[in-house]
Amino acid sequence: MRLVNGSRVVIVGGGPAGSFAALHLLRFAAEAGLRLEVIILEARDFNRPGPGGCNKCAGILSSTLIHNLQTFGLDLPPDVIQSELNAYVLHLDGSRLPIHRPDPARRNVSIYRGGGPRLGGPPFPHSFDGWLLDQARARGAGVRRERVRVVRPGLRPAVVTAHEGLEADLVVLATGVNSRAPLDPAWGYRPPRTEIMAQDEVPLPGGLLEGNVHIFFDYPPGLIFAGLIPKGRYANISLLGRKLPPDAVGDFLEGHDLTALFPDGTPALCGCTPRVAVSAAHGYYADRLVVVGDAAITRLYKDGIGAAFVTAEAAARTAIERGIGRKDFAAGYGPICRRIAADNLYGRWLFRMWAITRQAPLLLSAWRRAIVTEAGLPPMKQIHTRILWSMFTGDESYRQIFRLSISRTALWGWGRGMVHVWKNQ
Ligand SMILES: Cc1cc2nc3c(=O)[nH]c(=O)nc-3n(C[C@H](O)[C@H](O)[C@H](O)COP(=O)(O)OP(=O)(O)OC[C@H]3O[C@@H](n4cnc5c(N)ncnc54)[C@H](O)[C@@H]3O)c2cc1C
């Protein structure tokens, strides 16, 4: 089973994973001298402000993703970038621990997925997802504003919308985890497990942000961490946790004494409770079908857009270089997804260790001391800073962060921090 000249690939969903799949397919096909018809069917209009035009996320791009985009010849336009993020400030027991970007050569930025907050006024931000879809269109993909009702298996799978039925040689499913995957049960696909998050968009509070992301822990119950993220004229409040209470954002602001940032009351301009994927899907490839992005697997809690790039690239490479049968995807695509799943195990361990450290004042003070001591060193040698920076930005794999955290330099720095804290108790 192979794609040949004139084969039709239908991509269901035009979020990052769908656009990346189109871009990678068109590039690998051109390199192989293959002419494909690539059609993206996307239900949303990303120019619309509010949840209707938005794929609902905090909107931080990792430096790895920005590097991958550049390598692909995709330079983020200035009006897509909302803020450059230079430091993460961790709020721990009433004090602040600033973590500065260890490597000034690497960038992290915030973006809007849609047309900005529902109650925001003009000028409206330029949507990242909209820009990416335009890049796919400019490189030869056909883009149609359609919601797919069902994808049926067959000799040539049928993709059915309210207006048409399209036969495809290959279907790429990129519908994320915030809508039902429109796959006929005969495909045997089971979506990833998800958890429900909470987000609000507010006007940018003066003073606190200035290119810094603020991270909070502990409250409300179930919170893993919360971020206050500058996005141009606005700020995003994102709560990541398990079984968060109904008014989690309100509880969070009150519990951390942040209501004073908004003297006229908390003016939520937009809000949503999106799902985040926390496991891999089952049955995410079959003959003439491959699932990419969140709907297949993503990185735990971080860099989901970066993971969409990686899965879309691996699926497209397999389709062009190996073939489009189940066995081809099992051999070419499966290992990449399993690598992400294995990396997430390290991520779970790291977040658990971090939770333990936060509860142990001595460990936390030792870490704080280690970070202060290494501040003057070259970026690559600022081990503790890199560990925390990468955990919160997704700039390095969890496996790399794990290795760093058990390296001799890290343990030595921690040990010295411990001695210092003991002596000064
Ligand atoms: C609270 C929260 C914060 C996050 N913060 C970040 C962050 O800061 N950085 C980061 O990198 N990641 C973040 N993520 C993860 C990120 O949002 C996802 O990993 C990313 O959006 C996955 O892209 P995707 O294309 O797979 O899915 P999506 O972005 O969900 O796109 C799916 C697309 O498919 C379309 N679609 C769905 N069904 C149909 C249908 N039947 N027919 C046609 N079209 C359809 C949808 O309209 C949508 O455009 C966050 C997630 C959450 C929940």
Coordinates of C-alpha atoms and ligand atoms in Angstrom, one line a residue:
M1 CA 0.0 0.0 0.0
R2 CA 1.7 3.2 -1.2
L3 CA 0.9 6.7 -2.2
V4 CA 1.4 7.3 -5.9
N5 CA 1.2 10.4 -8.1
G6 CA -2.3 11.9 -7.8
S7 CA -3.1 10.1 -4.5
R8 CA -5.5 12.0 -2.2
V9 CA -4.7 12.6 1.5
V10 CA -7.5 14.0 3.6
I11 CA -6.5 15.5 6.9
V12 CA -9.3 15.8 9.4
G13 CA -8.6 18.8 11.8
G14 CA -6.5 21.9 10.9
G15 CA -5.0 22.6 14.3
P16 CA -1.2 22.4 14.7
A17 CA -1.0 18.6 14.1
G18 CA -3.2 18.8 10.9
S19 CA -1.2 21.7 9.5
F20 CA 2.1 20.1 10.4
A21 CA 1.0 16.9 8.8
A22 CA 0.2 18.7 5.5
L23 CA 3.5 20.6 5.6
H24 CA 5.6 17.5 6.2
L25 CA 3.6 15.4 3.7
L26 CA 4.1 18.0 0.9
R27 CA 7.8 18.4 1.7
F28 CA 8.6 14.6 1.8
A29 CA 6.4 14.1 -1.3
A30 CA 8.3 16.8 -3.2
E31 CA 11.6 15.3 -2.2
A32 CA 10.4 11.9 -3.5
G33 CA 9.2 13.5 -6.7
L34 CA 5.6 12.6 -5.8
R35 CA 2.5 14.8 -6.6
L36 CA -0.2 14.5 -3.9
E37 CA -3.6 16.1 -3.4
V38 CA -3.7 17.2 0.3
I39 CA -7.0 18.4 1.7
I40 CA -7.4 19.8 5.2
L41 CA -11.0 19.8 6.7
E42 CA -11.2 22.2 9.7
A43 CA -14.3 23.1 11.5
R44 CA -13.1 26.4 13.1
D45 CA -12.5 29.9 11.9
F46 CA -9.3 30.9 13.8
N47 CA -9.8 34.6 13.2
R48 CA -12.8 34.6 15.5
P49 CA -12.2 35.9 19.1
G50 CA -13.3 33.7 22.0
P51 CA -13.5 29.9 22.4
G52 CA -15.3 29.4 19.0
G53 CA -12.1 30.4 17.1
C54 CA -9.5 29.0 19.6
N55 CA -7.9 25.6 20.4
K56 CA -7.8 26.6 24.0
C57 CA -4.3 26.5 25.4
A58 CA -1.9 28.6 27.4
G59 CA 0.0 29.4 24.2
I60 CA 3.7 29.0 25.1
L61 CA 5.9 27.8 22.3
S62 CA 9.0 25.9 23.4
S63 CA 12.4 26.9 22.0
T64 CA 12.7 23.4 20.4
L65 CA 9.5 24.0 18.5
I66 CA 10.6 27.5 17.4
H67 CA 13.9 26.0 16.2
N68 CA 12.0 23.2 14.3
L69 CA 9.8 25.8 12.6
Q70 CA 12.9 27.8 11.5
T71 CA 14.5 24.7 10.2
F72 CA 11.4 24.2 8.2
G73 CA 11.6 27.7 6.8
L74 CA 8.7 28.9 8.9
D75 CA 9.6 32.2 10.7
L76 CA 7.0 33.3 13.2
P77 CA 5.7 36.7 12.1
P78 CA 6.0 39.5 14.8
D79 CA 2.2 39.9 15.0
V80 CA 1.8 36.3 15.9
I81 CA 4.2 36.6 18.9
Q82 CA 2.4 38.2 21.9
S83 CA 5.3 38.2 24.4
E84 CA 8.9 37.1 24.7
L85 CA 9.2 35.0 27.9
N86 CA 12.5 35.7 29.7
A87 CA 12.0 34.3 33.2
Y88 CA 9.8 31.9 35.2
V89 CA 9.1 33.2 38.7
L90 CA 8.2 30.3 41.1
H91 CA 6.0 31.4 44.0
L92 CA 6.9 29.1 46.9
D93 CA 5.6 29.6 50.5
G94 CA 5.2 33.3 50.1
S95 CA 8.6 33.9 48.5
R96 CA 9.7 34.1 44.9
L97 CA 12.4 32.0 43.1
P98 CA 13.2 33.6 39.7
I99 CA 14.5 31.2 37.1
H100 CA 16.1 33.1 34.2
R101 CA 16.3 31.7 30.7
P102 CA 19.5 29.8 30.9
D103 CA 20.5 30.1 27.3
P104 CA 19.8 33.6 25.8
A105 CA 20.2 32.2 22.3
R106 CA 17.0 30.2 22.7
R107 CA 13.6 31.9 22.7
N108 CA 10.3 31.1 24.3
V109 CA 7.2 33.1 23.3
S110 CA 3.5 33.3 23.9
I111 CA 0.9 33.2 21.1
Y112 CA -2.9 33.2 20.7
R113 CA -4.4 30.1 19.2
G114 CA -7.4 32.0 17.9
G115 CA -8.5 35.6 17.6
G116 CA -7.9 36.6 21.2
P117 CA -10.2 36.8 24.3
R118 CA -14.0 36.8 23.6
L119 CA -14.4 40.3 25.2
G120 CA -11.1 41.7 24.0
G121 CA -11.2 44.7 21.6
P122 CA -9.4 45.5 18.4
P123 CA -6.6 45.2 17.3
F124 CA -7.2 41.5 17.5
P125 CA -4.1 39.2 17.7
H126 CA -3.0 37.2 14.7
S127 CA -3.8 33.5 15.5
F128 CA -0.9 31.0 15.5
D129 CA -3.2 28.2 14.3
G130 CA -4.5 30.5 11.5
W131 CA -1.0 31.4 10.4
L132 CA 0.1 27.8 10.3
L133 CA -3.0 26.8 8.3
D134 CA -2.1 29.6 5.8
Q135 CA 1.5 28.2 5.5
A136 CA 0.0 24.8 4.6
R137 CA -2.3 26.4 2.1
A138 CA 0.6 28.4 0.6
R139 CA 2.6 25.2 0.1
G140 CA -0.2 23.5 -1.8
A141 CA -2.7 22.1 0.7
G142 CA -6.4 22.7 0.0
V143 CA -8.2 24.0 3.1
R144 CA -12.0 23.7 3.6
R145 CA -14.1 24.9 6.5
E146 CA -16.0 21.7 7.2
R147 CA -16.8 19.6 10.2
V148 CA -16.3 15.9 9.5
R149 CA -19.2 13.7 10.7
V150 CA -17.7 10.3 10.1
V151 CA -14.7 8.5 8.5
R152 CA -15.6 5.0 7.3
P153 CA -13.0 2.3 6.5
G154 CA -12.9 0.8 3.0
L155 CA -10.7 0.1 0.1
R156 CA -10.6 3.9 -0.1
P157 CA -11.8 5.3 3.3
A158 CA -14.8 7.7 3.0
V159 CA -14.7 11.1 4.8
V160 CA -18.2 12.4 5.2
T161 CA -19.2 16.0 6.0
A162 CA -22.6 17.7 5.9
H163 CA -21.9 18.7 2.3
E164 CA -19.8 16.0 0.7
G165 CA -18.3 12.6 0.9
L166 CA -14.6 12.4 -0.1
E167 CA -12.8 9.2 -0.9
A168 CA -9.2 9.2 0.3
D169 CA -6.1 7.1 -0.3
L170 CA -4.9 8.0 3.2
V171 CA -6.8 9.7 6.1
V172 CA -4.8 11.7 8.7
L173 CA -6.8 12.3 11.9
A174 CA -5.7 15.4 13.8
T175 CA -8.8 16.3 15.8
G176 CA -7.1 16.7 19.2
V177 CA -8.9 15.7 22.4
N178 CA -11.5 18.5 22.7
S179 CA -14.0 17.1 20.3
R180 CA -15.2 13.5 19.6
A181 CA -13.0 11.8 17.0
P182 CA -15.3 11.2 14.0
L183 CA -14.0 7.6 13.4
D184 CA -16.4 4.8 12.7
P185 CA -16.1 2.2 15.6
A186 CA -14.9 -0.4 13.0
W187 CA -11.4 1.4 13.0
G188 CA -10.9 0.2 16.6
Y189 CA -9.6 3.6 17.8
R190 CA -9.8 4.6 21.5
P191 CA -8.9 8.2 22.4
P192 CA -6.3 9.1 25.1
R193 CA -7.4 9.6 28.7
T194 CA -7.9 13.2 29.5
E195 CA -8.1 15.6 32.5
I196 CA -10.0 18.8 32.6
M197 CA -8.1 22.1 33.0
A198 CA -9.2 25.6 33.7
Q199 CA -8.2 28.9 32.0
D200 CA -9.2 32.6 32.0
E201 CA -7.9 35.5 30.0
V202 CA -7.6 38.8 31.8
P203 CA -6.2 42.3 31.0
L204 CA -2.4 42.3 31.6
P205 CA -1.9 43.4 35.3
G206 CA 0.7 46.1 35.7
G207 CA 4.0 45.4 37.3
L208 CA 3.9 41.7 38.0
L209 CA 4.5 40.2 34.6
E210 CA 7.0 42.1 32.3
G211 CA 8.0 39.1 30.2
N212 CA 7.9 36.8 33.2
V213 CA 5.7 33.8 33.7
H214 CA 4.6 33.4 37.3
I215 CA 4.1 29.8 38.6
F216 CA 2.0 28.9 41.7
F217 CA 1.4 25.7 43.5
D218 CA -0.7 24.1 46.3
Y219 CA -4.1 25.9 45.9
P220 CA -6.9 25.1 44.9
P221 CA -6.9 21.4 45.9
G222 CA -5.8 19.1 43.1
L223 CA -3.6 21.8 41.5
I224 CA -0.3 20.6 40.0
F225 CA 0.7 24.1 39.0
A226 CA -0.8 27.3 37.8
G227 CA 0.7 29.8 35.4
L228 CA 0.1 33.5 34.9
I229 CA 1.4 34.1 31.4
P230 CA 1.8 37.5 29.6
K231 CA 0.2 37.6 26.2
G232 CA 0.6 41.1 24.7
R233 CA -2.2 43.3 26.2
Y234 CA -3.6 40.3 28.1
A235 CA -2.5 37.6 30.5
N236 CA -3.6 34.0 30.5
I237 CA -4.3 32.2 33.8
S238 CA -3.9 28.4 33.3
L239 CA -4.6 25.8 36.0
L240 CA -3.2 22.3 35.5
G241 CA -4.5 19.8 38.0
R242 CA -6.7 16.8 38.8
K243 CA -10.4 17.2 39.6
L244 CA -10.2 21.0 40.0
P245 CA -13.2 22.7 41.7
P246 CA -15.8 24.4 39.5
D247 CA -14.6 28.0 40.0
A248 CA -11.0 27.0 40.1
V249 CA -9.6 30.2 38.6
G250 CA -11.5 32.4 41.1
D251 CA -10.4 30.2 44.0
F252 CA -6.9 30.3 42.8
L253 CA -6.8 34.2 42.6
E254 CA -8.3 34.5 46.1
G255 CA -6.2 31.8 47.6
H256 CA -2.9 33.4 46.4
D257 CA -4.0 37.0 47.2
L258 CA -3.9 37.9 43.5
T259 CA -7.2 39.7 43.4
A260 CA -5.3 42.9 44.3
L261 CA -3.8 42.8 40.8
F262 CA -7.2 43.7 39.5
P263 CA -8.5 46.6 41.6
D264 CA -11.7 46.8 39.6
G265 CA -12.6 43.2 40.2
T266 CA -11.4 40.2 38.2
P267 CA -12.4 41.0 34.6
A268 CA -12.4 37.6 32.9
L269 CA -12.4 38.4 29.2
C270 CA -12.6 34.8 28.3
G271 CA -12.7 31.4 30.0
C272 CA -12.7 27.7 29.2
T273 CA -12.2 24.3 30.7
P274 CA -10.4 22.4 28.0
R275 CA -9.2 18.8 28.2
V276 CA -5.5 17.8 28.2
A277 CA -4.4 14.3 27.1
V278 CA -2.5 12.3 29.8
S279 CA -2.1 9.0 28.0
A280 CA -1.7 7.5 24.6
A281 CA -4.6 6.5 22.3
H282 CA -5.2 2.9 21.3
G283 CA -5.4 1.9 17.7
Y284 CA -3.9 5.1 16.4
Y285 CA -3.0 3.6 13.0
A286 CA -4.6 1.2 10.6
D287 CA -4.5 0.5 6.8
R288 CA -4.9 4.0 5.2
L289 CA -5.3 5.7 8.5
V290 CA -2.9 7.5 10.9
V291 CA -3.8 9.6 13.9
V292 CA -1.4 12.5 14.9
G293 CA -1.1 15.2 17.6
D294 CA -3.1 15.0 20.9
A295 CA -5.5 12.5 19.4
A296 CA -2.6 10.0 19.3
I297 CA -0.1 11.1 22.0
T298 CA 1.4 14.2 23.4
R299 CA 4.0 15.3 26.0
L300 CA 2.8 15.2 29.6
Y301 CA 1.7 18.7 30.6
K302 CA 4.2 20.6 28.3
D303 CA 5.0 21.5 24.7
G304 CA 1.9 19.8 23.2
I305 CA 2.4 21.8 20.0
G306 CA 6.0 20.6 19.8
A307 CA 4.8 17.0 20.2
A308 CA 2.2 17.6 17.4
F309 CA 5.2 18.7 15.1
V310 CA 7.1 15.5 16.0
T311 CA 4.2 13.0 15.5
A312 CA 3.0 14.7 12.3
E313 CA 6.6 14.5 10.9
A314 CA 7.0 10.8 11.8
A315 CA 3.6 9.9 10.3
A316 CA 4.3 11.8 7.1
R317 CA 7.8 10.3 6.7
T318 CA 6.4 6.8 7.2
A319 CA 3.6 7.4 4.6
I320 CA 5.9 8.6 2.0
E321 CA 9.0 6.5 2.6
R322 CA 7.5 3.2 3.8
G323 CA 3.8 3.0 2.9
I324 CA 0.3 3.5 4.3
G325 CA -0.5 0.1 5.6
R326 CA -0.9 -0.8 9.3
K327 CA 2.4 -2.7 9.2
D328 CA 4.2 0.4 7.7
F329 CA 2.9 2.7 10.5
A330 CA 3.7 0.0 13.1
A331 CA 7.3 0.0 12.0
G332 CA 7.9 3.6 11.1
Y333 CA 5.4 5.6 13.3
G334 CA 4.8 3.4 16.4
P335 CA 8.3 3.7 17.8
I336 CA 8.2 7.5 17.8
C337 CA 4.9 7.5 19.7
R338 CA 6.2 4.9 22.1
R339 CA 9.3 7.1 22.7
I340 CA 7.1 10.0 23.7
A341 CA 5.1 7.7 26.0
A342 CA 8.3 6.5 27.6
D343 CA 9.6 10.0 28.1
N344 CA 6.3 10.9 29.8
L345 CA 7.1 8.3 32.5
Y346 CA 10.2 10.3 33.4
G347 CA 8.0 13.4 33.4
R348 CA 5.6 11.8 35.9
W349 CA 8.6 10.9 38.1
L350 CA 10.1 14.4 37.9
F351 CA 6.8 16.1 38.8
R352 CA 6.4 13.7 41.8
M353 CA 10.0 14.5 43.0
W354 CA 9.3 18.2 42.6
A355 CA 6.1 17.9 44.7
I356 CA 8.1 16.1 47.4
T357 CA 10.9 18.8 47.3
R358 CA 8.3 21.6 47.7
Q359 CA 7.0 19.9 50.9
A360 CA 10.5 19.7 52.4
P361 CA 11.9 23.1 53.4
L362 CA 15.5 21.9 53.7
L363 CA 15.5 20.4 50.2
L364 CA 13.9 23.5 48.7
S365 CA 16.4 25.8 50.4
A366 CA 19.2 23.7 49.1
W367 CA 17.9 23.9 45.6
R368 CA 17.4 27.7 46.0
R369 CA 21.0 28.0 47.1
A370 CA 22.3 25.9 44.2
I371 CA 20.5 28.1 41.7
V372 CA 21.9 31.3 43.3
T373 CA 25.4 29.8 43.3
E374 CA 25.4 28.8 39.6
A375 CA 24.0 32.1 38.3
G376 CA 27.3 33.3 36.9
L377 CA 28.2 30.1 35.1
P378 CA 27.8 29.5 31.3
P379 CA 24.2 28.4 30.3
M380 CA 25.0 24.7 29.9
K381 CA 26.6 24.6 33.3
Q382 CA 23.6 26.1 35.1
I383 CA 22.2 22.6 35.8
H384 CA 19.5 23.4 38.4
T385 CA 18.3 26.3 36.4
R386 CA 18.1 24.2 33.3
I387 CA 16.2 21.4 35.2
L388 CA 13.5 23.8 36.4
W389 CA 13.4 25.9 33.2
S390 CA 12.9 22.8 31.0
M391 CA 10.3 21.3 33.3
F392 CA 8.1 24.4 33.0
T393 CA 8.8 25.2 29.3
G394 CA 9.3 21.7 27.8
D395 CA 12.6 22.9 26.2
E396 CA 14.3 19.5 26.9
S397 CA 13.0 16.0 27.0
Y398 CA 12.0 14.6 30.4
R399 CA 14.6 12.0 30.0
Q400 CA 17.3 14.6 29.5
I401 CA 16.0 16.5 32.6
F402 CA 16.0 13.3 34.6
R403 CA 19.7 12.6 33.6
L404 CA 20.6 16.2 34.5
S405 CA 19.0 15.8 37.9
I406 CA 21.0 12.7 38.8
S407 CA 24.2 14.0 37.3
R408 CA 27.3 14.4 39.5
T409 CA 27.3 18.2 39.1
A410 CA 23.6 18.4 40.1
L411 CA 24.0 16.3 43.2
W412 CA 27.2 18.1 44.2
G413 CA 25.5 21.5 43.8
W414 CA 22.6 20.2 45.9
G415 CA 24.9 18.7 48.6
R416 CA 26.8 22.0 48.9
G417 CA 23.5 23.9 49.1
M418 CA 22.4 21.5 51.9
V419 CA 25.6 22.1 53.9
H420 CA 25.2 25.9 53.5
V421 CA 21.6 25.7 54.7
W422 CA 22.5 23.5 57.7
K423 CA 25.3 25.9 58.7
N424 CA 23.1 28.9 58.5
Q425 CA 20.1 27.4 60.4
Ligands
LIG1 C1 -5.0 24.3 29.6 C2 -4.0 23.9 28.5 C3 -2.8 24.6 28.3 C4 -1.9 24.2 27.3 N1 -0.8 24.9 27.2 C5 0.1 24.6 26.2 C6 1.2 25.5 25.9 O1 1.4 26.5 26.6 N2 2.1 25.1 24.9 C7 1.9 24.0 24.2 O2 2.7 23.7 23.3 N3 0.8 23.2 24.4 C8 -0.1 23.5 25.3 N4 -1.2 22.7 25.5 C9 -1.4 21.5 24.7 C10 -1.9 21.9 23.3 O3 -3.1 22.7 23.3 C11 -2.2 20.7 22.4 O4 -1.1 19.8 22.6 C12 -2.3 21.1 20.9 O5 -3.3 21.9 20.7 C13 -2.5 19.8 20.1 O6 -2.7 20.1 18.7 P1 -3.6 19.2 17.8 O7 -3.6 19.8 16.5 O8 -3.3 17.8 18.0 O9 -5.1 19.4 18.5 P2 -6.0 20.7 18.5 O10 -5.2 21.9 18.8 O11 -7.1 20.4 19.5 O12 -6.6 20.8 17.1 C14 -7.6 20.0 16.6 C15 -8.4 20.6 15.5 O13 -9.3 19.7 14.9 C16 -10.5 20.4 14.6 N5 -11.6 19.4 14.6 C17 -12.0 18.6 15.6 N6 -12.9 17.8 15.2 C18 -13.2 18.0 13.9 C19 -14.0 17.5 12.9 N7 -14.9 16.5 13.2 N8 -14.0 18.0 11.7 C20 -13.1 19.0 11.4 N9 -12.3 19.6 12.2 C21 -12.3 19.1 13.5 C22 -10.6 21.4 15.7 O14 -11.5 22.5 15.4 C23 -9.2 21.8 16.0 O15 -8.9 22.9 15.2 C24 -2.2 23.0 26.5 C25 -3.4 22.3 26.7 C26 -4.3 22.7 27.6 C27 -5.6 22.0 27.8

